[in-house]
Short mmCIF file of C-alpha atoms in Angstrom, two decimals:
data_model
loop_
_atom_site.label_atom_id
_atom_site.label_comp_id
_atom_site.label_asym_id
_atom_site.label_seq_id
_atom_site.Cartn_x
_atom_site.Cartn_y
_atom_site.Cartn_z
CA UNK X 1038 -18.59 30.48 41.00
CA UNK X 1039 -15.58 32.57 40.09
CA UNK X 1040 -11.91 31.78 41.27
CA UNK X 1041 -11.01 32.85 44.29
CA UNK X 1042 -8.10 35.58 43.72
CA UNK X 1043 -7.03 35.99 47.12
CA UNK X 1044 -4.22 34.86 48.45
CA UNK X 1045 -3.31 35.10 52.32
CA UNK X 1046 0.08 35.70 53.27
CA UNK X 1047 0.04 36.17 57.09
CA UNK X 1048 2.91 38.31 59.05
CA UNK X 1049 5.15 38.11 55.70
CA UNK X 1050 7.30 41.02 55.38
CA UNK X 1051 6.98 42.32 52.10
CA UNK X 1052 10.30 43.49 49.74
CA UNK X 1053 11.11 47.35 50.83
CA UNK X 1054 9.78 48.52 47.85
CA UNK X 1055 6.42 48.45 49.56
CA UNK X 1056 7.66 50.28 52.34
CA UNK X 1057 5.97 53.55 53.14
CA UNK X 1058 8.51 56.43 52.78
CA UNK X 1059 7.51 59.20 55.58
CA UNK X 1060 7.93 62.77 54.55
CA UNK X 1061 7.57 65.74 57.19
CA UNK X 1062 5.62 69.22 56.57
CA UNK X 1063 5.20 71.78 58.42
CA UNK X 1064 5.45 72.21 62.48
CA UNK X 1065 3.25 74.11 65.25
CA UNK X 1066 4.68 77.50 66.24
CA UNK X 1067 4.00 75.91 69.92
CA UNK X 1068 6.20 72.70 69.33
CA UNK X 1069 7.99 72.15 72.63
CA UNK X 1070 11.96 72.03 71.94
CA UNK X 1071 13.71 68.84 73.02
CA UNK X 1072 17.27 67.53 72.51
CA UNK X 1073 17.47 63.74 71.73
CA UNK X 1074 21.22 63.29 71.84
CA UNK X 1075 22.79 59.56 70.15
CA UNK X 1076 22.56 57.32 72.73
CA UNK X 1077 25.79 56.01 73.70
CA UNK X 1078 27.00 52.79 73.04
CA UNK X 1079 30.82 51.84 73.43
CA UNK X 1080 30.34 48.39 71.35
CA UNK X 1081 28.25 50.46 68.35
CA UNK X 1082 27.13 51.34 66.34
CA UNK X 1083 23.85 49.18 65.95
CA UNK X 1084 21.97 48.40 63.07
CA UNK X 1085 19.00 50.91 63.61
CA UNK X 1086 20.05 54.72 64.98
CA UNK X 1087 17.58 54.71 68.22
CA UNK X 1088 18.22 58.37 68.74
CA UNK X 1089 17.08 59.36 65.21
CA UNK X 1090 13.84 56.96 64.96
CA UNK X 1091 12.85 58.90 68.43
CA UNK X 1092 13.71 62.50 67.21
CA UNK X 1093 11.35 61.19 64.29
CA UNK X 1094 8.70 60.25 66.18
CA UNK X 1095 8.46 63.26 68.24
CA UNK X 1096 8.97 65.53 65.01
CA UNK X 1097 5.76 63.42 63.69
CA UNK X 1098 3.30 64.24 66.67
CA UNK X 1099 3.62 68.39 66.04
CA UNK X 1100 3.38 68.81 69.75
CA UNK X 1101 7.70 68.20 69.64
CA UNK X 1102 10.53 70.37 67.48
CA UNK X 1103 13.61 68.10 68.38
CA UNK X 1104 17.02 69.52 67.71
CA UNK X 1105 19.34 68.99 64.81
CA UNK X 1106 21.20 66.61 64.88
CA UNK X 1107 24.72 68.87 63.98
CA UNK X 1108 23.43 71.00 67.11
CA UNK X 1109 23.65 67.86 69.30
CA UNK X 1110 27.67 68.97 70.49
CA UNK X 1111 27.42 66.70 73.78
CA UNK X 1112 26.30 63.26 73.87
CA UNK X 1113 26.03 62.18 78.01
CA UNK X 1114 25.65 58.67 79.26
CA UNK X 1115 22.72 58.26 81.44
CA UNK X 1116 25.15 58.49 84.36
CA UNK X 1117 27.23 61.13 83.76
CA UNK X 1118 27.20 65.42 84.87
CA UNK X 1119 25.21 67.21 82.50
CA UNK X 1120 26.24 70.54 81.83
CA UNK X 1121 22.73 72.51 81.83
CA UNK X 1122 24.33 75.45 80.14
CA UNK X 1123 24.85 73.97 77.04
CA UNK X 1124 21.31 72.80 76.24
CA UNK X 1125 20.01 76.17 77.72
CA UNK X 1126 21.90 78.18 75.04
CA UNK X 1127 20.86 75.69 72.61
CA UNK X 1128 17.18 76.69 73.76
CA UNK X 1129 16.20 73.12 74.61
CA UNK X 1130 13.34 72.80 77.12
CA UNK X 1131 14.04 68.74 77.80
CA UNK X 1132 17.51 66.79 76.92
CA UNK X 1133 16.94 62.99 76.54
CA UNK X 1134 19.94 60.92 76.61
CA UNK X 1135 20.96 57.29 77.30
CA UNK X 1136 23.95 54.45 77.39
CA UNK X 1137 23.28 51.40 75.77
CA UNK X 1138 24.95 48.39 77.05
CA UNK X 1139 25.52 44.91 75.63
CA UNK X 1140 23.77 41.99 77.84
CA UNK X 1141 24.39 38.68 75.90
CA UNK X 1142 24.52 37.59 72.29
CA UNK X 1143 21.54 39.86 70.68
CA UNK X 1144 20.21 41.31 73.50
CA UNK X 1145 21.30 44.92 74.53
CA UNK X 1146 20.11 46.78 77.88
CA UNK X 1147 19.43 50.97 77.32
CA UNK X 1148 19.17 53.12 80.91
CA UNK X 1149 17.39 56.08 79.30
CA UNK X 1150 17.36 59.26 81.07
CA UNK X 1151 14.20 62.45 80.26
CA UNK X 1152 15.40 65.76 82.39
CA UNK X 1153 13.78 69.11 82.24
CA UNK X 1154 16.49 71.76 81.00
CA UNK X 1155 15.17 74.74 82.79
CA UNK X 1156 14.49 73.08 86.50
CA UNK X 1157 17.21 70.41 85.26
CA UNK X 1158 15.19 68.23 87.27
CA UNK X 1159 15.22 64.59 86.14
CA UNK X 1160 11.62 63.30 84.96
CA UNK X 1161 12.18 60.09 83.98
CA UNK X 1162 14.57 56.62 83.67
CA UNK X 1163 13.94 53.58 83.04
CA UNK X 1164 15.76 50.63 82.11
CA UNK X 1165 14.90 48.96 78.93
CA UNK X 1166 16.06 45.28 77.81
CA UNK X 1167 15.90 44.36 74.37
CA UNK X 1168 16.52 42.37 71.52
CA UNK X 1169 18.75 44.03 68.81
CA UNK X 1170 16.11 43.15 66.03
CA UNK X 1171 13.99 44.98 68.08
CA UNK X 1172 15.61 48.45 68.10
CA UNK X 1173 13.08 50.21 66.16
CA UNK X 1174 9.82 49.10 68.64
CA UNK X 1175 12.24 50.11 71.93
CA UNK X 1176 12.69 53.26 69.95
CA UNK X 1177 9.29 53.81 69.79
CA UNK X 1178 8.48 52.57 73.45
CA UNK X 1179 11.17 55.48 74.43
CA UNK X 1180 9.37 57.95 72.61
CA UNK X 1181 5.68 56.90 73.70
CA UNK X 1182 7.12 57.19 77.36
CA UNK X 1183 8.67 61.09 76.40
CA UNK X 1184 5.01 62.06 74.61
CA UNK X 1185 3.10 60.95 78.26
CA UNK X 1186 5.66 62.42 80.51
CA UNK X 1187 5.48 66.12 79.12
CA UNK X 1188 2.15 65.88 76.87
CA UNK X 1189 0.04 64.08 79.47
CA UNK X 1190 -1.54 61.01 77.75
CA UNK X 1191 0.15 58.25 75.84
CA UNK X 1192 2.07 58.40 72.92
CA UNK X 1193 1.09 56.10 69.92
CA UNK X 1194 4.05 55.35 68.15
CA UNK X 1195 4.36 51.82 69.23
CA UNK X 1196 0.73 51.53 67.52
CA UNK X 1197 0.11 49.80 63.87
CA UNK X 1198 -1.54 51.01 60.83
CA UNK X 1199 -4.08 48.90 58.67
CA UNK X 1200 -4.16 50.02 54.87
CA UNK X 1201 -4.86 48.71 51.22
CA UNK X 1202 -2.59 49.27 48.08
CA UNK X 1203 -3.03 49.29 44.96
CA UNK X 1204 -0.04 48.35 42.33
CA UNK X 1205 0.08 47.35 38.45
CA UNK X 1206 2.48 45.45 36.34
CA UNK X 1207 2.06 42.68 33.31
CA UNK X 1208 -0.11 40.75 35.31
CA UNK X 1209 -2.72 43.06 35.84
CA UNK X 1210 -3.78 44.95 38.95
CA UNK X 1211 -3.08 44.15 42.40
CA UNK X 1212 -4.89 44.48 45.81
CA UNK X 1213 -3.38 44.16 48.92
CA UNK X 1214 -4.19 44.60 52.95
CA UNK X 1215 -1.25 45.48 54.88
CA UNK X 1216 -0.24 46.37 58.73
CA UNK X 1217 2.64 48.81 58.87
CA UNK X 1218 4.21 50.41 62.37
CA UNK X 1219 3.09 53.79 62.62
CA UNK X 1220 5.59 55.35 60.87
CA UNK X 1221 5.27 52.98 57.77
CA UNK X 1222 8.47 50.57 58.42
CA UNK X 1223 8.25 46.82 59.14
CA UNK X 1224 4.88 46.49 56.16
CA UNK X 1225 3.58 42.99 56.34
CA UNK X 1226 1.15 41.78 53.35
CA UNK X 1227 -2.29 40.10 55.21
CA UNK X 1228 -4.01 39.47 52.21
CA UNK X 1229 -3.43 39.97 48.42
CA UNK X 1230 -6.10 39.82 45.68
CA UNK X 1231 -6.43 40.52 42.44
CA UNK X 1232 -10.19 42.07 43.36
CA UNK X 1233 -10.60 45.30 44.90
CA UNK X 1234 -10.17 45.13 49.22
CA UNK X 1235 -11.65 47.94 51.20
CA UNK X 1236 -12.79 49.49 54.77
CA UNK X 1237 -9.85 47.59 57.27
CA UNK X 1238 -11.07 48.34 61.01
CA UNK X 1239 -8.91 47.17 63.84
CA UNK X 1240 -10.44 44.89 66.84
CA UNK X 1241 -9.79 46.53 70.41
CA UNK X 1242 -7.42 44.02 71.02
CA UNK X 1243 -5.59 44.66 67.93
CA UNK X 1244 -5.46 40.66 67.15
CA UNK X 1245 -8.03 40.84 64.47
CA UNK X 1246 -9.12 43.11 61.41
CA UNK X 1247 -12.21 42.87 59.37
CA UNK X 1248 -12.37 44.00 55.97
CA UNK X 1249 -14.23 44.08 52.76
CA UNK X 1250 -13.38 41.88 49.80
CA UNK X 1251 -14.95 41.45 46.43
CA UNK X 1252 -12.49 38.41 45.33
CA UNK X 1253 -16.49 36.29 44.91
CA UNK X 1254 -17.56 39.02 42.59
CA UNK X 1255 -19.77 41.12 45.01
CA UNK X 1256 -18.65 42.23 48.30
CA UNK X 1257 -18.16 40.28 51.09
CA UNK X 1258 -17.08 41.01 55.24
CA UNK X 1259 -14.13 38.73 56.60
CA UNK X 1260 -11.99 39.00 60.02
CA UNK X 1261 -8.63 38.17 59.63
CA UNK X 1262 -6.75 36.90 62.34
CA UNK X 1263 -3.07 38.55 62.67
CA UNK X 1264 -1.60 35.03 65.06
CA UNK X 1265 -2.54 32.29 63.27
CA UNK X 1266 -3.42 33.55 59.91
CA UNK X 1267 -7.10 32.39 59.84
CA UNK X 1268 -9.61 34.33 58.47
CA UNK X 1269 -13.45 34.34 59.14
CA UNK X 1270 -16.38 34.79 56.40
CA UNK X 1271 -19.01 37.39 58.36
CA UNK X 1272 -21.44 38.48 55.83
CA UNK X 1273 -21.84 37.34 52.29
CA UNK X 1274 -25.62 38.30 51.89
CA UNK X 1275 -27.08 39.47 49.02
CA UNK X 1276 -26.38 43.05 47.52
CA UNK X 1277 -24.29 45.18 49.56
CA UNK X 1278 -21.90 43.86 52.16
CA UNK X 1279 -19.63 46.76 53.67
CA UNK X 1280 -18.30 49.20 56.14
CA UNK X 1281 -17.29 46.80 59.11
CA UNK X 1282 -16.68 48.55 62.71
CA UNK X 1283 -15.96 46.33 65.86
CA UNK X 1284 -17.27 47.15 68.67
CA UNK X 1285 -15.60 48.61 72.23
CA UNK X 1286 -15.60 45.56 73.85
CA UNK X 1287 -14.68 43.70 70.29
CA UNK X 1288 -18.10 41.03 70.65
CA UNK X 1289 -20.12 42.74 67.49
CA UNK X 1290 -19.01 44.38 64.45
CA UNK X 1291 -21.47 47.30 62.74
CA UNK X 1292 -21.88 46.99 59.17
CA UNK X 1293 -23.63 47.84 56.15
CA UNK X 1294 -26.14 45.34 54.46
CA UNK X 1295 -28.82 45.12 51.75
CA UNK X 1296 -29.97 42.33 52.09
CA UNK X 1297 -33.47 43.93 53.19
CA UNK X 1298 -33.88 45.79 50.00
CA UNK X 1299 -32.17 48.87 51.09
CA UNK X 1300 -28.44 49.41 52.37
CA UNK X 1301 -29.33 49.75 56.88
CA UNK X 1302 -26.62 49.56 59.51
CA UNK X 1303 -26.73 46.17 61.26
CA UNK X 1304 -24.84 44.23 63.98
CA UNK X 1305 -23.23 41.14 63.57
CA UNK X 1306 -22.88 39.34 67.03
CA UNK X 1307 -19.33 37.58 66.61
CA UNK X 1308 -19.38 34.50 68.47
CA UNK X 1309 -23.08 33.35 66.95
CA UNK X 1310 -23.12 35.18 64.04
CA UNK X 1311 -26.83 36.60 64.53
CA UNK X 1312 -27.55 39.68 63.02
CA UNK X 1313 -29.46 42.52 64.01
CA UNK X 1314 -31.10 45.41 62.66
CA UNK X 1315 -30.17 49.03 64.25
CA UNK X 1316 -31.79 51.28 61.44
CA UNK X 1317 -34.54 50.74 58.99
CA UNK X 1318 -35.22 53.50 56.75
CA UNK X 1319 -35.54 54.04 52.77
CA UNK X 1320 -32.88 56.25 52.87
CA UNK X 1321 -29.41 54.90 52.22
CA UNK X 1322 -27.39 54.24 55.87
CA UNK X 1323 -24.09 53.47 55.89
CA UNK X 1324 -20.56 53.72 57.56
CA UNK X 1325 -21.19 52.83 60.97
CA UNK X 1326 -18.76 54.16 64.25
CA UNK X 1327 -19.47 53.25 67.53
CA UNK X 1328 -19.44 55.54 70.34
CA UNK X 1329 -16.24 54.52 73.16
CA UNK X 1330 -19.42 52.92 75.47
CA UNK X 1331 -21.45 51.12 72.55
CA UNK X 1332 -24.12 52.52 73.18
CA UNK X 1333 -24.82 54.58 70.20
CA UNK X 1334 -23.53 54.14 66.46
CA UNK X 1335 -22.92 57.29 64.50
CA UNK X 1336 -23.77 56.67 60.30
CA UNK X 1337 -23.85 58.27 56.96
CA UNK X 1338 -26.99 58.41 55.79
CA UNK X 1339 -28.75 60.50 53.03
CA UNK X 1340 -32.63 60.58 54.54
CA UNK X 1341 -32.61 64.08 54.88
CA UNK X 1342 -32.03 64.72 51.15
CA UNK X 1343 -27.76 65.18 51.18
CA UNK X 1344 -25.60 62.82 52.74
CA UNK X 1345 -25.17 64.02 56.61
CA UNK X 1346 -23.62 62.48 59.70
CA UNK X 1347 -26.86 60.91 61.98
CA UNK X 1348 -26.70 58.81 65.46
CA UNK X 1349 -28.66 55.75 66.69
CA UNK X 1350 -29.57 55.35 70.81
CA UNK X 1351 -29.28 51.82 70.54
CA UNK X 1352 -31.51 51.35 73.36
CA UNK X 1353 -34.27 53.78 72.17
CA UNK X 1354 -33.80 53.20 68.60
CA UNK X 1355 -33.69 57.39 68.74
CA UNK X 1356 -32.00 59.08 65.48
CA UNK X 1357 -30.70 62.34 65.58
CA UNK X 1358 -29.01 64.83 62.95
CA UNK X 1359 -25.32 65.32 64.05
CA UNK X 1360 -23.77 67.52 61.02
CA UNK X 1361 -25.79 70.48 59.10
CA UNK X 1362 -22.97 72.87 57.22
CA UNK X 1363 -22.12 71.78 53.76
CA UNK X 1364 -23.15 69.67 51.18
CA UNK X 1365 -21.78 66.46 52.27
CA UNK X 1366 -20.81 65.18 55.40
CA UNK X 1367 -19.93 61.44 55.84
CA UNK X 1368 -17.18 58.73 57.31
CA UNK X 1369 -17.15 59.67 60.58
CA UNK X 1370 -14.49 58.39 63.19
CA UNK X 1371 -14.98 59.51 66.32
CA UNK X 1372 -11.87 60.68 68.67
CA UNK X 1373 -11.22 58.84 71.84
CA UNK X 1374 -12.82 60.94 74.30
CA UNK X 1375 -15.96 61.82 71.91
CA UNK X 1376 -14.69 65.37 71.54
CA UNK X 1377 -14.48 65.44 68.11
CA UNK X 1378 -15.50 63.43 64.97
CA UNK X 1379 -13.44 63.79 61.91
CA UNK X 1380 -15.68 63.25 58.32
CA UNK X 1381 -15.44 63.96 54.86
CA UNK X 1382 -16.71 67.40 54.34
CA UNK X 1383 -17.81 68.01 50.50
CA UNK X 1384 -19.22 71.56 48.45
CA UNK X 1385 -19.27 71.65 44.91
CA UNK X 1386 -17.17 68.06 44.87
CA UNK X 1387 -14.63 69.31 46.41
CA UNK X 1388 -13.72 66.99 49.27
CA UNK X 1389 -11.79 67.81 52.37
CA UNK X 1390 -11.06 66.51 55.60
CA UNK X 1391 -12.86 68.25 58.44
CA UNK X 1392 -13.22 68.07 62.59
CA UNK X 1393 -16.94 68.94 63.95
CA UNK X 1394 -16.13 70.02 67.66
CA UNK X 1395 -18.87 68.14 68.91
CA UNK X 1396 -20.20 70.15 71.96
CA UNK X 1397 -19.97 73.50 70.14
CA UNK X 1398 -20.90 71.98 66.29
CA UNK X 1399 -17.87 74.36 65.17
CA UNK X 1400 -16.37 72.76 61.84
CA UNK X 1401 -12.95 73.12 61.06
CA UNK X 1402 -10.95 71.99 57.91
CA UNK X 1403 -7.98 70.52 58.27
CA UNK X 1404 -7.31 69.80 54.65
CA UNK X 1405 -7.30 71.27 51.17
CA UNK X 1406 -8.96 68.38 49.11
CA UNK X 1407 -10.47 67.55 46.27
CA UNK X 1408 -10.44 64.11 46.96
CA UNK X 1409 -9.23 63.62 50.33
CA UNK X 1410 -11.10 60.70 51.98
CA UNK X 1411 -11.49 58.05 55.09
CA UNK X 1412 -10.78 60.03 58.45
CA UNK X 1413 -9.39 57.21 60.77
CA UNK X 1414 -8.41 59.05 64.59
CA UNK X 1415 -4.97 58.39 66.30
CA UNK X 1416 -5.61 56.51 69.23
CA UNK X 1417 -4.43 59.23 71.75
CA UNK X 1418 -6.63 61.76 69.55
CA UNK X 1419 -3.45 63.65 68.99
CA UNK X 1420 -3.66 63.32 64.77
CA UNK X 1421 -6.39 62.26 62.09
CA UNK X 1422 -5.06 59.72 59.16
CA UNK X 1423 -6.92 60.31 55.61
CA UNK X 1424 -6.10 59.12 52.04
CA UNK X 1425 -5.82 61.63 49.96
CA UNK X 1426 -3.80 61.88 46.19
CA UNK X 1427 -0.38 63.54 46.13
CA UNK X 1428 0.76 65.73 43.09
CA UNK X 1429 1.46 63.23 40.82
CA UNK X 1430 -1.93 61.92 41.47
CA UNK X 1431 -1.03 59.33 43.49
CA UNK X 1432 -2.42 57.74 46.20
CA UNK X 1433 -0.81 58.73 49.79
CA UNK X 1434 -1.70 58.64 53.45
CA UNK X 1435 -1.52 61.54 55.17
CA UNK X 1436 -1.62 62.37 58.77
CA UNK X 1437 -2.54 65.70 60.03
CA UNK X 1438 -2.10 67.70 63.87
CA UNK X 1439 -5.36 68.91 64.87
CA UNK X 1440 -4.39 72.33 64.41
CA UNK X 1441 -3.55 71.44 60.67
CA UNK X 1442 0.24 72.63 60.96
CA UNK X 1443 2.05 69.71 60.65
CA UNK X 1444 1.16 66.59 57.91
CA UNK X 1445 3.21 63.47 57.29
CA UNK X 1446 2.95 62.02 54.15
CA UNK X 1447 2.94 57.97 53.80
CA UNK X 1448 4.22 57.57 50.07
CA UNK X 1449 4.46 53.56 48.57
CA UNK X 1450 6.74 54.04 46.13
CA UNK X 1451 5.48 51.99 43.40
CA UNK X 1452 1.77 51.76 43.51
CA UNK X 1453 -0.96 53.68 45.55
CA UNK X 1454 -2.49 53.74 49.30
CA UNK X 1455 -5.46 53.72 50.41
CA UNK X 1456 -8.24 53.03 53.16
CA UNK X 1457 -5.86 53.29 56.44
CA UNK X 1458 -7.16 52.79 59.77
CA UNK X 1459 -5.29 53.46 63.24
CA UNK X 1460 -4.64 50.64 65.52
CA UNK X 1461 -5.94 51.04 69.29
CA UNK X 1462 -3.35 51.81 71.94
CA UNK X 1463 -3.19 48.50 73.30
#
């Protein structure tokens, strides 16, 4: 048996050279114009800008275009007069604003204030308590709690991302699964291998994460455990051993297996381990995604000559055809409220990022390719995450409105990223 290369470091925060470095492209024409002045703070300044991490966030989404910071002239507490008149000439539709107070040793209290410029009609306050080496998830908290008040449905800032980098030095090359906060700060190493690690999919609890590893040789399905740093061998059959997908209620994970000859989609029941069979065909099936009830599991499968999106009734054991323009159509992840299903689109091997609009089966592209790869959907359904390379042929994450007008890149300084997947909201 060969060596096992992988080493688990659990919740270890990694040097910041394997942060991810955030870059900003682009903006909607329809971005909604918001002041976020610097919150104010008479025993400052703290050891993470607040104001800035939320004007970041909101930039991010697509759906915000927060002011400049030199255009910020007034800074209000949360209790003070506003003067409406500046923020209207400075074309702001909302002002957000707050006063930070110290509570005890390490522990700060913000009273956060959200008013609408135009009605100057207070939307929001709340009062959040935190600890100072928690400024940057408050931050985000702040700026989930801005997204829902004016978008309408939750923000995900405060979510995580799941992703595998690649790096090379002396030593050889190096694998490792990571968890980052959505905007690529606080990385934490989960696993590290010297053997290649693929296809990270979050549990709906967001405690767990199955992955592929091929630190035996062939490939193999684990679920690591994020509290206590334990890790679960799922499949380890014969041949092919990939793709994993919890399900909604986070009992059964879809995979890929060949143990039957020929790679099928199967399910994996968690707490006995059974397995069953969802599709049996001599076609190839792969890359499972459940539907938000379970009941059906969208795959990748080549039976009708080219590799097309297809769907299992679980219950009927129906198949039907699901994507028809193009060459190539796999990876599916399906937004939250089953509007839309991001895949790889491919013609002439060039590969690019596309969004079928499910009820009319209009395709959209909302990338330029030629390699861009592994669709995962932001939990609120506001963004789509892909790999893709950068140009210096590097491998970056990119996120990407769903008009296409703004991108973030995700850029590890030293190495390569790969294979992300968005946490769930909660």
């Amino acid at each position: 048996m060969r060596k096992l290369c992988a080493l688990l470091i659990v919740l270890i925060s990694l040097n910041t050279h394997a942060q991810l470095n955030i870059t900003i492209d682009g903006g909607s024409a329809s971005a909604i114009p918001i002041a976020v002045t610097d919150f104010v703070y008479p025993d400052g300044p703290l050891s993470t800008d607040i104001s800035e991490v939320i004007r970041n966030d909101l930039a991010r989404s697509g759906q915000f275009a927060p002011l400049a910071k030199d255009l910020l002239v007034e800074h209000p507490g949360a209790d003070d007069d506003i003067n409406m008149g500046t923020w209207r000439l400075l074309k702001a539709d909302y002002l957000a604003y707050a006063t930070i107070q110290s509570v005890s040793a390490g522990r700060i209290e913000i009273r956060f204030r959200l008013t609408s410029v135009a009605d100057e009609k207070q939307l929001l306050a709340l009062t959040l308590p935190i600890k100072t080496d928690q400024l940057r998830a408050g931050a985000h908290f702040i700026a989930d709690k801005i997204y829902e008040e004016i978008i309408g449905v939750p923000g995900a800032f405060s979510t995580k991302l799941a992703y595998v980098t690649v790096t090379e030095n002396a030593s050889g090359v190096h694998y490792q699964l990571m968890v980052s906060d959505a905007d690529g700060f606080n990385p934490q190493s989960l696993v590290t291998s010297k053997e290649p690690l693929m296809s990270p999919a979050w549990s709906p609890d967001r405690q767990r994460i199955a992955y592929v590893s091929f630190e035996q040789g062939g490939s193999a399905i684990y679920i690591q455990h994020l509290k206590t740093g334990e890790r679960t061998l799922m499949a380890n059959f014969k041949g092919i051993n990939s793709a994993p997908k919890f399900s909604p209620n986070g009992d059964r994970l879809a995979v890929t297996l060949s143990k039957g000859g020929n790679p099928d989609i199967y399910s994996i029941d968690l707490n006995s381990k059974a397995v069953t069979q969802l599709t049996t065909h001599w076609a190839i099936d792969t890359e499972p995604e459940w539907s938000t009830d379970g009941r059906r599991v969208f795959f990748t499968s080549d039976r009708g000559g080219k590799p097309h999106i297809y769907q299992i009734e679980l219950a009927s054991q129906d198949v039907s055809r699901v994507t028809f323009e193009g060459d190539y159509n796999a990876r599916a992840s399906l937004s939250p409220d089953e509007t839309y299903l991001a895949l790889v689109h491919g013609n002439n091997n060039n590969f690019k990022i596309g969004l079928l609009h499910r009820p009319s089966g209009t395709l959209q592209l909302l990338s330029k390719g030629p390699l861009d790869e592994s669709p995962s959907f932001a939990p609120n359904g506001s963004m789509v995450l892909y790999s893709t390379k950068n140009d210096q042929n590097q491998g970056v994450l990119r996120a990407v409105s769903l008009d296409g007008q703004t991108t973030n890149d995700l850029v590890l300084s030293d190495g390569s990223v790969r294979e992300p997947a968005w946490s769930p909201l909660n």
